[in-house]
Amino acid sequence: MKRFIDLAENTPEELAELLALAGRLDRHPEPQALTGKVLGMLFFNPSLRTVASFQAAMGRLGGSSFVITPGAGTWKLEARNGIVMDGDAAEHIREAVPVLASYADVLGIRAFAGGIDLEADLEERKFMEMASICPAPLVNLESAVNHPCQALGDWKTMDDLEVPASGGRFVLSWANHPHALPLAVPAAVVHMAAMRGMDVTVLRPEGYALPDPIMQRARDAAARSGGSVRETDDRKEATEGAHVIYAKSWGSTSHYGRPADDRNLRSNLEHWTVDESWFDNALAEAIFMHCLPVRRNVVVADEVLDGPRSRVLPQARNRMTVQAAILHRLLLGGGR
Ligand code: CP
Protein backbone atom coordinates (compact mmCIF):
# COMPACT_ATOMS: atom_id res chain seq x y z
CA MET A 1 0.00 0.00 0.00
CA LYS A 2 1.56 3.31 -1.13
CA ARG A 3 -1.09 5.72 0.17
CA PHE A 4 -4.46 5.72 1.94
CA ILE A 5 -6.65 8.41 0.46
CA ASP A 6 -9.80 6.57 -0.63
CA LEU A 7 -11.30 3.17 0.31
CA ALA A 8 -11.95 2.66 -3.42
CA GLU A 9 -8.19 2.39 -4.08
CA ASN A 10 -8.21 -0.85 -2.06
CA THR A 11 -9.73 -4.19 -3.00
CA PRO A 12 -12.24 -5.75 -0.59
CA GLU A 13 -9.53 -8.30 0.26
CA GLU A 14 -7.04 -5.55 1.12
CA LEU A 15 -9.61 -3.82 3.33
CA ALA A 16 -10.41 -7.12 5.04
CA GLU A 17 -6.67 -7.57 5.73
CA LEU A 18 -6.43 -4.04 7.14
CA LEU A 19 -9.42 -4.66 9.41
CA ALA A 20 -7.91 -7.95 10.58
CA LEU A 21 -4.56 -6.23 11.23
CA ALA A 22 -6.35 -3.51 13.22
CA GLY A 23 -7.93 -6.17 15.43
CA ARG A 24 -4.64 -8.04 15.82
CA LEU A 25 -2.67 -4.91 16.79
CA ASP A 26 -5.35 -3.99 19.32
CA ARG A 27 -5.18 -7.44 20.94
CA HIS A 28 -1.40 -7.87 20.57
CA PRO A 29 0.29 -4.44 20.55
CA GLU A 30 3.63 -4.01 18.75
CA PRO A 31 5.21 -1.14 20.71
CA GLN A 32 8.44 -1.19 18.70
CA ALA A 33 7.10 -1.82 15.21
CA LEU A 34 7.58 1.77 13.99
CA THR A 35 10.55 2.85 16.13
CA GLY A 36 12.36 5.71 14.40
CA LYS A 37 9.50 6.39 11.98
CA VAL A 38 7.84 9.81 11.82
CA LEU A 39 4.26 10.75 10.92
CA GLY A 40 3.70 14.36 9.84
CA MET A 41 0.20 15.83 9.83
CA LEU A 42 -0.94 19.03 8.15
CA PHE A 43 -4.33 20.28 9.36
CA PHE A 44 -5.97 23.09 7.41
CA ASN A 45 -9.11 22.54 9.54
CA PRO A 46 -9.76 21.74 13.21
CA SER A 47 -9.85 18.25 14.67
CA LEU A 48 -10.12 16.41 17.97
CA ARG A 49 -10.31 12.70 17.05
CA THR A 50 -8.18 12.62 13.93
CA VAL A 51 -5.21 14.44 15.41
CA ALA A 52 -5.34 12.61 18.75
CA SER A 53 -6.05 9.14 17.37
CA PHE A 54 -3.24 9.34 14.79
CA GLN A 55 -0.74 10.56 17.39
CA ALA A 56 -1.88 7.83 19.78
CA ALA A 57 -1.68 5.14 17.07
CA MET A 58 1.82 6.24 16.03
CA GLY A 59 2.98 6.41 19.66
CA ARG A 60 1.61 2.96 20.49
CA LEU A 61 3.61 1.54 17.56
CA GLY A 62 6.82 3.19 18.79
CA GLY A 63 6.93 6.03 16.25
CA SER A 64 6.62 9.77 16.68
CA SER A 65 4.62 12.51 15.03
CA PHE A 66 4.43 16.26 14.42
CA VAL A 67 1.36 18.39 13.72
CA ILE A 68 1.27 21.58 11.65
CA THR A 69 -1.78 23.87 11.81
CA PRO A 70 -1.07 26.65 9.29
CA GLY A 71 -1.48 30.10 10.78
CA ALA A 72 -1.48 28.83 14.38
CA GLY A 73 2.18 29.18 15.33
CA THR A 74 3.32 28.40 11.78
CA TRP A 75 3.14 30.39 8.53
CA LYS A 76 -0.21 30.79 6.84
CA LEU A 77 -0.25 28.77 3.64
CA GLU A 78 -1.54 29.79 0.21
CA ALA A 79 -3.17 27.07 -1.88
CA ARG A 80 -4.25 29.03 -4.97
CA ASN A 81 -2.00 28.91 -7.98
CA GLY A 82 -0.71 31.86 -9.99
CA ILE A 83 -1.60 34.56 -7.48
CA VAL A 84 0.56 37.39 -6.18
CA MET A 85 1.24 36.45 -2.56
CA ASP A 86 1.06 39.92 -1.05
CA GLY A 87 -1.56 38.98 1.56
CA ASP A 88 -1.50 37.06 4.86
CA ALA A 89 0.03 33.84 3.59
CA ALA A 90 3.84 33.76 3.73
CA GLU A 91 4.28 30.34 2.13
CA HIS A 92 2.70 28.26 -0.63
CA ILE A 93 1.64 24.62 -0.37
CA ARG A 94 3.91 23.92 -3.34
CA GLU A 95 6.90 24.34 -1.02
CA ALA A 96 5.27 23.46 2.32
CA VAL A 97 3.93 20.01 1.36
CA PRO A 98 7.19 18.59 -0.06
CA VAL A 99 9.20 20.18 2.78
CA LEU A 100 7.01 18.54 5.44
CA ALA A 101 7.04 15.26 3.50
CA SER A 102 10.85 15.35 3.52
CA TYR A 103 10.83 15.30 7.35
CA ALA A 104 8.33 12.44 7.61
CA ASP A 105 7.98 8.82 6.54
CA VAL A 106 4.25 9.32 6.00
CA LEU A 107 2.27 12.56 5.69
CA GLY A 108 -1.40 13.10 6.53
CA ILE A 109 -3.37 16.08 5.24
CA ARG A 110 -6.78 17.44 6.28
CA ALA A 111 -8.26 19.95 3.83
CA PHE A 112 -12.04 20.40 3.86
CA ALA A 113 -14.12 21.41 0.86
CA GLY A 114 -13.90 24.99 -0.36
CA GLY A 115 -17.70 24.94 -0.21
CA ILE A 116 -18.15 27.30 -3.16
CA ASP A 117 -17.61 25.28 -6.34
CA LEU A 118 -19.35 21.88 -6.07
CA GLU A 119 -17.65 20.49 -9.17
CA ALA A 120 -14.17 21.41 -7.88
CA ASP A 121 -14.98 19.84 -4.51
CA LEU A 122 -16.41 16.67 -6.07
CA GLU A 123 -13.22 16.34 -8.13
CA GLU A 124 -11.11 16.81 -4.96
CA ARG A 125 -9.01 19.39 -6.85
CA LYS A 126 -7.31 20.91 -3.78
CA PHE A 127 -6.47 17.59 -2.13
CA MET A 128 -5.32 15.92 -5.35
CA GLU A 129 -3.02 18.83 -6.14
CA MET A 130 -1.35 18.35 -2.76
CA ALA A 131 -1.21 14.59 -3.38
CA SER A 132 0.60 15.28 -6.67
CA ILE A 133 3.38 17.23 -4.90
CA CYS A 134 3.72 14.92 -1.89
CA PRO A 135 6.66 12.52 -2.36
CA ALA A 136 5.90 10.60 0.88
CA PRO A 137 3.09 8.07 1.41
CA LEU A 138 -0.04 10.15 1.94
CA VAL A 139 -3.04 9.65 4.25
CA ASN A 140 -6.32 11.50 3.73
CA LEU A 141 -7.30 12.98 7.11
CA GLU A 142 -10.55 14.30 5.52
CA SER A 143 -10.82 15.99 2.18
CA ALA A 144 -13.66 17.71 0.32
CA VAL A 145 -15.79 14.61 -0.23
CA ASN A 146 -13.94 11.82 1.53
CA HIS A 147 -12.96 10.66 4.99
CA PRO A 148 -11.61 7.15 4.46
CA CYS A 149 -10.18 6.75 7.99
CA GLN A 150 -13.61 7.50 9.48
CA ALA A 151 -15.23 5.08 7.03
CA LEU A 152 -12.78 2.27 7.83
CA GLY A 153 -13.21 2.82 11.57
CA ASP A 154 -16.98 2.69 11.17
CA TRP A 155 -16.66 -0.51 9.13
CA LYS A 156 -14.67 -2.08 11.99
CA THR A 157 -17.21 -0.89 14.55
CA MET A 158 -20.00 -2.64 12.67
CA ASP A 159 -17.85 -5.79 12.30
CA ASP A 160 -17.06 -5.73 16.05
CA LEU A 161 -20.79 -5.47 16.80
CA GLU A 162 -21.61 -8.23 14.28
CA VAL A 163 -23.94 -5.97 12.31
CA PRO A 164 -24.76 -8.07 9.24
CA ALA A 165 -23.03 -7.05 6.01
CA SER A 166 -25.19 -8.88 3.47
CA GLY A 167 -28.80 -8.09 4.38
CA GLY A 168 -27.77 -5.46 6.93
CA ARG A 169 -29.96 -2.36 6.68
CA PHE A 170 -27.95 0.87 7.00
CA VAL A 171 -29.71 4.24 7.12
CA LEU A 172 -27.63 7.37 6.62
CA SER A 173 -29.86 10.17 7.82
CA TRP A 174 -29.46 13.89 7.34
CA ALA A 175 -29.83 15.70 10.67
CA ASN A 176 -30.50 19.21 11.86
CA HIS A 177 -27.51 21.57 12.25
CA PRO A 178 -27.12 25.36 12.29
CA HIS A 179 -24.51 25.32 9.50
CA ALA A 180 -24.02 23.87 6.03
CA LEU A 181 -21.46 21.14 6.73
CA PRO A 182 -19.20 19.37 4.19
CA LEU A 183 -20.14 16.24 2.27
CA ALA A 184 -17.03 14.27 3.26
CA VAL A 185 -18.48 12.01 5.96
CA PRO A 186 -21.83 11.26 4.28
CA ALA A 187 -20.04 10.50 1.00
CA ALA A 188 -17.45 8.26 2.66
CA VAL A 189 -19.94 6.46 4.88
CA VAL A 190 -22.52 5.71 2.20
CA HIS A 191 -19.71 4.35 0.00
CA MET A 192 -18.30 2.25 2.86
CA ALA A 193 -21.67 0.70 3.75
CA ALA A 194 -22.26 -0.10 0.06
CA MET A 195 -18.77 -1.66 -0.22
CA ARG A 196 -19.58 -3.70 2.88
CA GLY A 197 -22.56 -5.20 0.99
CA MET A 198 -25.29 -3.54 3.05
CA ASP A 199 -28.70 -2.29 1.92
CA VAL A 200 -28.18 1.45 2.23
CA THR A 201 -30.89 4.10 2.46
CA VAL A 202 -30.06 7.81 2.40
CA LEU A 203 -32.82 9.62 4.31
CA ARG A 204 -32.84 13.35 3.68
CA PRO A 205 -35.28 16.25 3.33
CA GLU A 206 -36.04 17.90 0.01
CA GLY A 207 -33.04 19.95 -1.18
CA TYR A 208 -30.47 17.74 0.56
CA ALA A 209 -30.07 14.91 -1.94
CA LEU A 210 -26.44 13.83 -2.14
CA PRO A 211 -24.83 14.82 -5.47
CA ASP A 212 -25.20 12.28 -8.29
CA PRO A 213 -21.48 11.37 -8.46
CA ILE A 214 -21.51 10.45 -4.76
CA MET A 215 -24.66 8.34 -5.11
CA GLN A 216 -23.40 6.71 -8.32
CA ARG A 217 -20.10 5.74 -6.69
CA ALA A 218 -22.04 4.11 -3.87
CA ARG A 219 -24.38 2.34 -6.33
CA ASP A 220 -21.37 1.01 -8.27
CA ALA A 221 -19.84 -0.28 -5.03
CA ALA A 222 -23.15 -1.93 -4.09
CA ALA A 223 -23.38 -3.56 -7.51
CA ARG A 224 -19.99 -5.20 -6.89
CA SER A 225 -20.68 -6.20 -3.27
CA GLY A 226 -24.27 -7.41 -3.62
CA GLY A 227 -25.69 -4.51 -1.60
CA SER A 228 -28.08 -1.77 -2.66
CA VAL A 229 -28.42 2.02 -2.40
CA ARG A 230 -31.53 4.18 -2.49
CA GLU A 231 -32.70 7.53 -1.14
CA THR A 232 -35.95 8.85 0.27
CA ASP A 233 -37.42 11.64 2.39
CA ASP A 234 -39.85 9.23 4.10
CA ARG A 235 -38.51 8.50 7.59
CA LYS A 236 -40.94 5.68 8.41
CA GLU A 237 -40.17 3.81 5.22
CA ALA A 238 -36.40 4.46 5.45
CA THR A 239 -36.00 3.19 9.00
CA GLU A 240 -38.20 0.08 8.67
CA GLY A 241 -36.15 -2.90 9.90
CA ALA A 242 -32.93 -0.84 10.13
CA HIS A 243 -29.89 -2.32 11.87
CA VAL A 244 -28.07 1.04 11.95
CA ILE A 245 -29.15 4.67 11.90
CA TYR A 246 -26.12 6.84 11.17
CA ALA A 247 -26.84 10.56 11.55
CA LYS A 248 -24.91 13.36 9.87
CA SER A 249 -25.73 16.82 8.65
CA TRP A 250 -24.53 18.25 5.35
CA GLY A 251 -25.12 21.34 3.27
CA SER A 252 -27.78 21.59 0.61
CA THR A 253 -26.35 20.66 -2.77
CA SER A 254 -29.08 22.67 -4.49
CA HIS A 255 -27.82 25.79 -2.64
CA TYR A 256 -24.10 24.88 -2.64
CA GLY A 257 -21.88 27.86 -1.91
CA ARG A 258 -24.88 30.01 -0.92
CA PRO A 259 -24.98 29.72 2.91
CA ALA A 260 -27.77 32.28 3.36
CA ASP A 261 -30.08 30.30 1.02
CA ASP A 262 -29.08 27.08 2.75
CA ARG A 263 -29.89 28.63 6.15
CA ASN A 264 -33.27 29.64 4.83
CA LEU A 265 -33.97 26.13 3.57
CA ARG A 266 -32.98 24.46 6.85
CA SER A 267 -34.85 26.94 9.05
CA ASN A 268 -37.91 24.64 8.82
CA LEU A 269 -35.97 21.45 9.47
CA GLU A 270 -35.36 21.66 13.20
CA HIS A 271 -37.55 18.58 13.69
CA TRP A 272 -34.72 16.60 12.03
CA THR A 273 -33.05 16.25 15.46
CA VAL A 274 -32.61 12.50 15.96
CA ASP A 275 -34.48 11.24 19.02
CA GLU A 276 -35.68 7.85 20.21
CA SER A 277 -38.81 8.04 18.03
CA TRP A 278 -36.57 7.64 14.97
CA PHE A 279 -36.08 4.02 16.04
CA ASP A 280 -39.80 3.18 16.23
CA ASN A 281 -39.68 1.17 13.00
CA ALA A 282 -36.09 -0.03 13.28
CA LEU A 283 -35.06 -3.40 14.70
CA ALA A 284 -35.26 -3.58 18.49
CA GLU A 285 -31.46 -4.01 18.60
CA ALA A 286 -30.79 -1.18 16.12
CA ILE A 287 -27.73 0.93 16.91
CA PHE A 288 -27.03 4.64 16.54
CA MET A 289 -23.83 5.92 14.93
CA HIS A 290 -22.31 9.38 14.42
CA CYS A 291 -18.75 10.33 13.53
CA LEU A 292 -18.52 13.14 16.13
CA PRO A 293 -18.26 16.00 16.92
CA VAL A 294 -21.99 16.25 17.58
CA ARG A 295 -24.12 19.11 18.88
CA ARG A 296 -26.33 17.66 21.60
CA ASN A 297 -30.06 18.35 21.30
CA VAL A 298 -29.52 20.00 17.91
CA VAL A 299 -28.27 17.10 15.79
CA VAL A 300 -29.08 14.29 18.25
CA ALA A 301 -31.08 14.22 21.49
CA ASP A 302 -29.40 13.36 24.81
CA GLU A 303 -31.72 10.35 25.12
CA VAL A 304 -30.07 8.74 22.07
CA LEU A 305 -26.46 9.75 22.76
CA ASP A 306 -26.72 8.65 26.41
CA GLY A 307 -28.94 5.66 25.67
CA PRO A 308 -28.11 2.01 25.02
CA ARG A 309 -28.18 2.31 21.23
CA SER A 310 -25.32 4.75 20.94
CA ARG A 311 -22.03 3.44 19.56
CA VAL A 312 -20.34 6.81 19.07
CA LEU A 313 -17.56 6.07 21.59
CA PRO A 314 -16.51 2.71 20.07
CA GLN A 315 -16.59 4.44 16.67
CA ALA A 316 -14.20 7.11 17.91
CA ARG A 317 -11.88 4.51 19.48
CA ASN A 318 -11.80 2.53 16.26
CA ARG A 319 -10.30 5.55 14.52
CA MET A 320 -7.14 4.71 16.47
CA THR A 321 -7.26 0.94 15.86
CA VAL A 322 -7.70 1.14 12.08
CA GLN A 323 -5.20 3.98 11.71
CA ALA A 324 -2.58 1.88 13.53
CA ALA A 325 -3.15 -0.76 10.85
CA ILE A 326 -2.91 1.83 8.06
CA LEU A 327 0.40 3.19 9.43
CA HIS A 328 1.76 -0.34 9.94
CA ARG A 329 0.88 -1.33 6.39
CA LEU A 330 2.16 1.90 4.82
CA LEU A 331 5.47 1.84 6.67
CA LEU A 332 6.22 -1.86 6.96
CA GLY A 333 4.44 -3.22 3.90
CA GLY A 334 2.98 -6.69 3.95
CA GLY A 335 -0.38 -7.76 2.69
CA ARG A 336 -0.86 -7.68 -1.07
N1 CP B 1 -14.74 12.37 13.14
C1 CP B 1 -13.67 13.20 13.04
O1 CP B 1 -12.94 13.21 12.03
O2 CP B 1 -13.45 13.95 14.14
P1 CP B 1 -12.47 15.21 14.21
O3 CP B 1 -13.01 16.23 13.22
O4 CP B 1 -12.52 15.68 15.63
O5 CP B 1 -11.09 14.79 13.78
mmCIF file with all atom_site columns, N, CA and C and ligand atoms in Angstrom, residues 43 45-53 110 112 141-142 147 149-150 185 246 248 290-293 316 319 323, ligand 1:
data_model
loop_
_atom_site.group_PDB
_atom_site.id
_atom_site.type_symbol
_atom_site.label_atom_id
_atom_site.label_alt_id
_atom_site.label_comp_id
_atom_site.label_asym_id
_atom_site.label_entity_id
_atom_site.label_seq_id
_atom_site.pdbx_PDB_ins_code
_atom_site.Cartn_x
_atom_site.Cartn_y
_atom_site.Cartn_z
_atom_site.occupancy
_atom_site.B_iso_or_equiv
_atom_site.pdbx_formal_charge
_atom_site.auth_seq_id
_atom_site.auth_comp_id
_atom_site.auth_asym_id
_atom_site.auth_atom_id
_atom_site.pdbx_PDB_model_num
ATOM   1  N N  . PHE A 1 43  ? -2.886  20.060 9.145  1.00 0.00 ? 43  PHE A N  1
ATOM   2  C CA . PHE A 1 43  ? -4.326  20.280 9.363  1.00 0.00 ? 43  PHE A CA 1
ATOM   3  C C  . PHE A 1 43  ? -4.716  21.688 8.939  1.00 0.00 ? 43  PHE A C  1
ATOM   4  N N  . ASN A 1 45  ? -7.821  22.368 8.834  1.00 0.00 ? 45  ASN A N  1
ATOM   5  C CA . ASN A 1 45  ? -9.108  22.538 9.538  1.00 0.00 ? 45  ASN A CA 1
ATOM   6  C C  . ASN A 1 45  ? -8.992  21.880 10.903 1.00 0.00 ? 45  ASN A C  1
ATOM   7  N N  . PRO A 1 46  ? -9.873  22.272 11.844 1.00 0.00 ? 46  PRO A N  1
ATOM   8  C CA . PRO A 1 46  ? -9.763  21.738 13.214 1.00 0.00 ? 46  PRO A CA 1
ATOM   9  C C  . PRO A 1 46  ? -10.058 20.242 13.307 1.00 0.00 ? 46  PRO A C  1
ATOM   10 N N  . SER A 1 47  ? -9.632  19.677 14.420 1.00 0.00 ? 47  SER A N  1
ATOM   11 C CA . SER A 1 47  ? -9.855  18.247 14.671 1.00 0.00 ? 47  SER A CA 1
ATOM   12 C C  . SER A 1 47  ? -9.701  17.973 16.156 1.00 0.00 ? 47  SER A C  1
ATOM   13 N N  . LEU A 1 48  ? -10.396 16.965 16.643 1.00 0.00 ? 48  LEU A N  1
ATOM   14 C CA . LEU A 1 48  ? -10.117 16.407 17.968 1.00 0.00 ? 48  LEU A CA 1
ATOM   15 C C  . LEU A 1 48  ? -9.680  14.946 17.780 1.00 0.00 ? 48  LEU A C  1
ATOM   16 N N  . ARG A 1 49  ? -10.575 14.131 17.200 1.00 0.00 ? 49  ARG A N  1
ATOM   17 C CA . ARG A 1 49  ? -10.311 12.701 17.052 1.00 0.00 ? 49  ARG A CA 1
ATOM   18 C C  . ARG A 1 49  ? -9.157  12.391 16.108 1.00 0.00 ? 49  ARG A C  1
ATOM   19 N N  . THR A 1 50  ? -9.166  13.020 14.940 1.00 0.00 ? 50  THR A N  1
ATOM   20 C CA . THR A 1 50  ? -8.179  12.624 13.927 1.00 0.00 ? 50  THR A CA 1
ATOM   21 C C  . THR A 1 50  ? -6.764  12.917 14.413 1.00 0.00 ? 50  THR A C  1
ATOM   22 N N  . VAL A 1 51  ? -6.565  14.113 14.953 1.00 0.00 ? 51  VAL A N  1
ATOM   23 C CA . VAL A 1 51  ? -5.210  14.443 15.409 1.00 0.00 ? 51  VAL A CA 1
ATOM   24 C C  . VAL A 1 51  ? -4.808  13.561 16.590 1.00 0.00 ? 51  VAL A C  1
ATOM   25 N N  . ALA A 1 52  ? -5.701  13.382 17.549 1.00 0.00 ? 52  ALA A N  1
ATOM   26 C CA . ALA A 1 52  ? -5.340  12.614 18.750 1.00 0.00 ? 52  ALA A CA 1
ATOM   27 C C  . ALA A 1 52  ? -5.199  11.130 18.435 1.00 0.00 ? 52  ALA A C  1
ATOM   28 N N  . SER A 1 53  ? -6.100  10.584 17.627 1.00 0.00 ? 53  SER A N  1
ATOM   29 C CA . SER A 1 53  ? -6.053  9.135  17.365 1.00 0.00 ? 53  SER A CA 1
ATOM   30 C C  . SER A 1 53  ? -4.847  8.775  16.508 1.00 0.00 ? 53  SER A C  1
ATOM   31 N N  . ARG A 1 110 ? -5.346  17.142 6.186  1.00 0.00 ? 110 ARG A N  1
ATOM   32 C CA . ARG A 1 110 ? -6.778  17.436 6.281  1.00 0.00 ? 110 ARG A CA 1
ATOM   33 C C  . ARG A 1 110 ? -7.037  18.758 5.575  1.00 0.00 ? 110 ARG A C  1
ATOM   34 N N  . PHE A 1 112 ? -10.598 20.483 4.138  1.00 0.00 ? 112 PHE A N  1
ATOM   35 C CA . PHE A 1 112 ? -12.037 20.397 3.858  1.00 0.00 ? 112 PHE A CA 1
ATOM   36 C C  . PHE A 1 112 ? -12.374 21.021 2.506  1.00 0.00 ? 112 PHE A C  1
ATOM   37 N N  . LEU A 1 141 ? -6.751  12.751 5.762  1.00 0.00 ? 141 LEU A N  1
ATOM   38 C CA . LEU A 1 141 ? -7.304  12.977 7.112  1.00 0.00 ? 141 LEU A CA 1
ATOM   39 C C  . LEU A 1 141 ? -8.676  13.646 7.049  1.00 0.00 ? 141 LEU A C  1
ATOM   40 N N  . GLU A 1 142 ? -9.242  13.764 5.913  1.00 0.00 ? 142 GLU A N  1
ATOM   41 C CA . GLU A 1 142 ? -10.549 14.305 5.524  1.00 0.00 ? 142 GLU A CA 1
ATOM   42 C C  . GLU A 1 142 ? -10.344 15.376 4.472  1.00 0.00 ? 142 GLU A C  1
ATOM   43 N N  . HIS A 1 147 ? -13.559 10.804 3.662  1.00 0.00 ? 147 HIS A N  1
ATOM   44 C CA . HIS A 1 147 ? -12.962 10.657 4.993  1.00 0.00 ? 147 HIS A CA 1
ATOM   45 C C  . HIS A 1 147 ? -12.750 9.159  5.199  1.00 0.00 ? 147 HIS A C  1
ATOM   46 N N  . CYS A 1 149 ? -10.533 7.295  6.666  1.00 0.00 ? 149 CYS A N  1
ATOM   47 C CA . CYS A 1 149 ? -10.176 6.748  7.989  1.00 0.00 ? 149 CYS A CA 1
ATOM   48 C C  . CYS A 1 149 ? -11.431 6.614  8.847  1.00 0.00 ? 149 CYS A C  1
ATOM   49 N N  . GLN A 1 150 ? -12.325 7.598  8.771  1.00 0.00 ? 150 GLN A N  1
ATOM   50 C CA . GLN A 1 150 ? -13.609 7.501  9.477  1.00 0.00 ? 150 GLN A CA 1
ATOM   51 C C  . GLN A 1 150 ? -14.398 6.293  8.956  1.00 0.00 ? 150 GLN A C  1
ATOM   52 N N  . VAL A 1 185 ? -18.073 13.196 5.192  1.00 0.00 ? 185 VAL A N  1
ATOM   53 C CA . VAL A 1 185 ? -18.479 12.012 5.965  1.00 0.00 ? 185 VAL A CA 1
ATOM   54 C C  . VAL A 1 185 ? -19.664 11.298 5.305  1.00 0.00 ? 185 VAL A C  1
ATOM   55 N N  . TYR A 1 246 ? -27.346 6.049  11.097 1.00 0.00 ? 246 TYR A N  1
ATOM   56 C CA . TYR A 1 246 ? -26.116 6.845  11.171 1.00 0.00 ? 246 TYR A CA 1
ATOM   57 C C  . TYR A 1 246 ? -26.515 8.269  10.826 1.00 0.00 ? 246 TYR A C  1
ATOM   58 N N  . LYS A 1 248 ? -25.934 12.376 10.259 1.00 0.00 ? 248 LYS A N  1
ATOM   59 C CA . LYS A 1 248 ? -24.914 13.361 9.866  1.00 0.00 ? 248 LYS A CA 1
ATOM   60 C C  . LYS A 1 248 ? -25.629 14.503 9.145  1.00 0.00 ? 248 LYS A C  1
ATOM   61 N N  . HIS A 1 290 ? -22.631 8.013  14.839 1.00 0.00 ? 290 HIS A N  1
ATOM   62 C CA . HIS A 1 290 ? -22.314 9.378  14.417 1.00 0.00 ? 290 HIS A CA 1
ATOM   63 C C  . HIS A 1 290 ? -20.801 9.531  14.515 1.00 0.00 ? 290 HIS A C  1
ATOM   64 N N  . CYS A 1 291 ? -20.216 10.244 13.566 1.00 0.00 ? 291 CYS A N  1
ATOM   65 C CA . CYS A 1 291 ? -18.746 10.325 13.527 1.00 0.00 ? 291 CYS A CA 1
ATOM   66 C C  . CYS A 1 291 ? -18.167 11.226 14.608 1.00 0.00 ? 291 CYS A C  1
ATOM   67 N N  . LEU A 1 292 ? -18.978 12.105 15.193 1.00 0.00 ? 292 LEU A N  1
ATOM   68 C CA . LEU A 1 292 ? -18.522 13.142 16.131 1.00 0.00 ? 292 LEU A CA 1
ATOM   69 C C  . LEU A 1 292 ? -17.586 14.130 15.415 1.00 0.00 ? 292 LEU A C  1
ATOM   70 N N  . PRO A 1 293 ? -17.553 15.404 15.779 1.00 0.00 ? 293 PRO A N  1
ATOM   71 C CA . PRO A 1 293 ? -18.264 16.000 16.916 1.00 0.00 ? 293 PRO A CA 1
ATOM   72 C C  . PRO A 1 293 ? -19.756 16.133 16.633 1.00 0.00 ? 293 PRO A C  1
ATOM   73 N N  . ALA A 1 316 ? -15.347 6.203  17.754 1.00 0.00 ? 316 ALA A N  1
ATOM   74 C CA . ALA A 1 316 ? -14.198 7.106  17.908 1.00 0.00 ? 316 ALA A CA 1
ATOM   75 C C  . ALA A 1 316 ? -12.942 6.315  18.255 1.00 0.00 ? 316 ALA A C  1
ATOM   76 N N  . ARG A 1 319 ? -11.172 4.718  15.361 1.00 0.00 ? 319 ARG A N  1
ATOM   77 C CA . ARG A 1 319 ? -10.303 5.550  14.522 1.00 0.00 ? 319 ARG A CA 1
ATOM   78 C C  . ARG A 1 319 ? -8.839  5.175  14.805 1.00 0.00 ? 319 ARG A C  1
ATOM   79 N N  . GLN A 1 323 ? -6.316  3.141  12.166 1.00 0.00 ? 323 GLN A N  1
ATOM   80 C CA . GLN A 1 323 ? -5.201  3.980  11.710 1.00 0.00 ? 323 GLN A CA 1
ATOM   81 C C  . GLN A 1 323 ? -3.857  3.346  12.074 1.00 0.00 ? 323 GLN A C  1
HETATM 82 N N1 . CP  B 2 .   ? -14.740 12.368 13.142 1.00 0.00 ? 1   CP  B N1 1
HETATM 83 C C1 . CP  B 2 .   ? -13.669 13.196 13.039 1.00 0.00 ? 1   CP  B C1 1
HETATM 84 O O1 . CP  B 2 .   ? -12.938 13.211 12.029 1.00 0.00 ? 1   CP  B O1 1
HETATM 85 O O2 . CP  B 2 .   ? -13.446 13.950 14.138 1.00 0.00 ? 1   CP  B O2 1
HETATM 86 P P1 . CP  B 2 .   ? -12.471 15.211 14.208 1.00 0.00 ? 1   CP  B P1 1
HETATM 87 O O3 . CP  B 2 .   ? -13.007 16.234 13.219 1.00 0.00 ? 1   CP  B O3 1
HETATM 88 O O4 . CP  B 2 .   ? -12.525 15.681 15.626 1.00 0.00 ? 1   CP  B O4 1
HETATM 89 O O5 . CP  B 2 .   ? -11.092 14.789 13.782 1.00 0.00 ? 1   CP  B O5 1
#
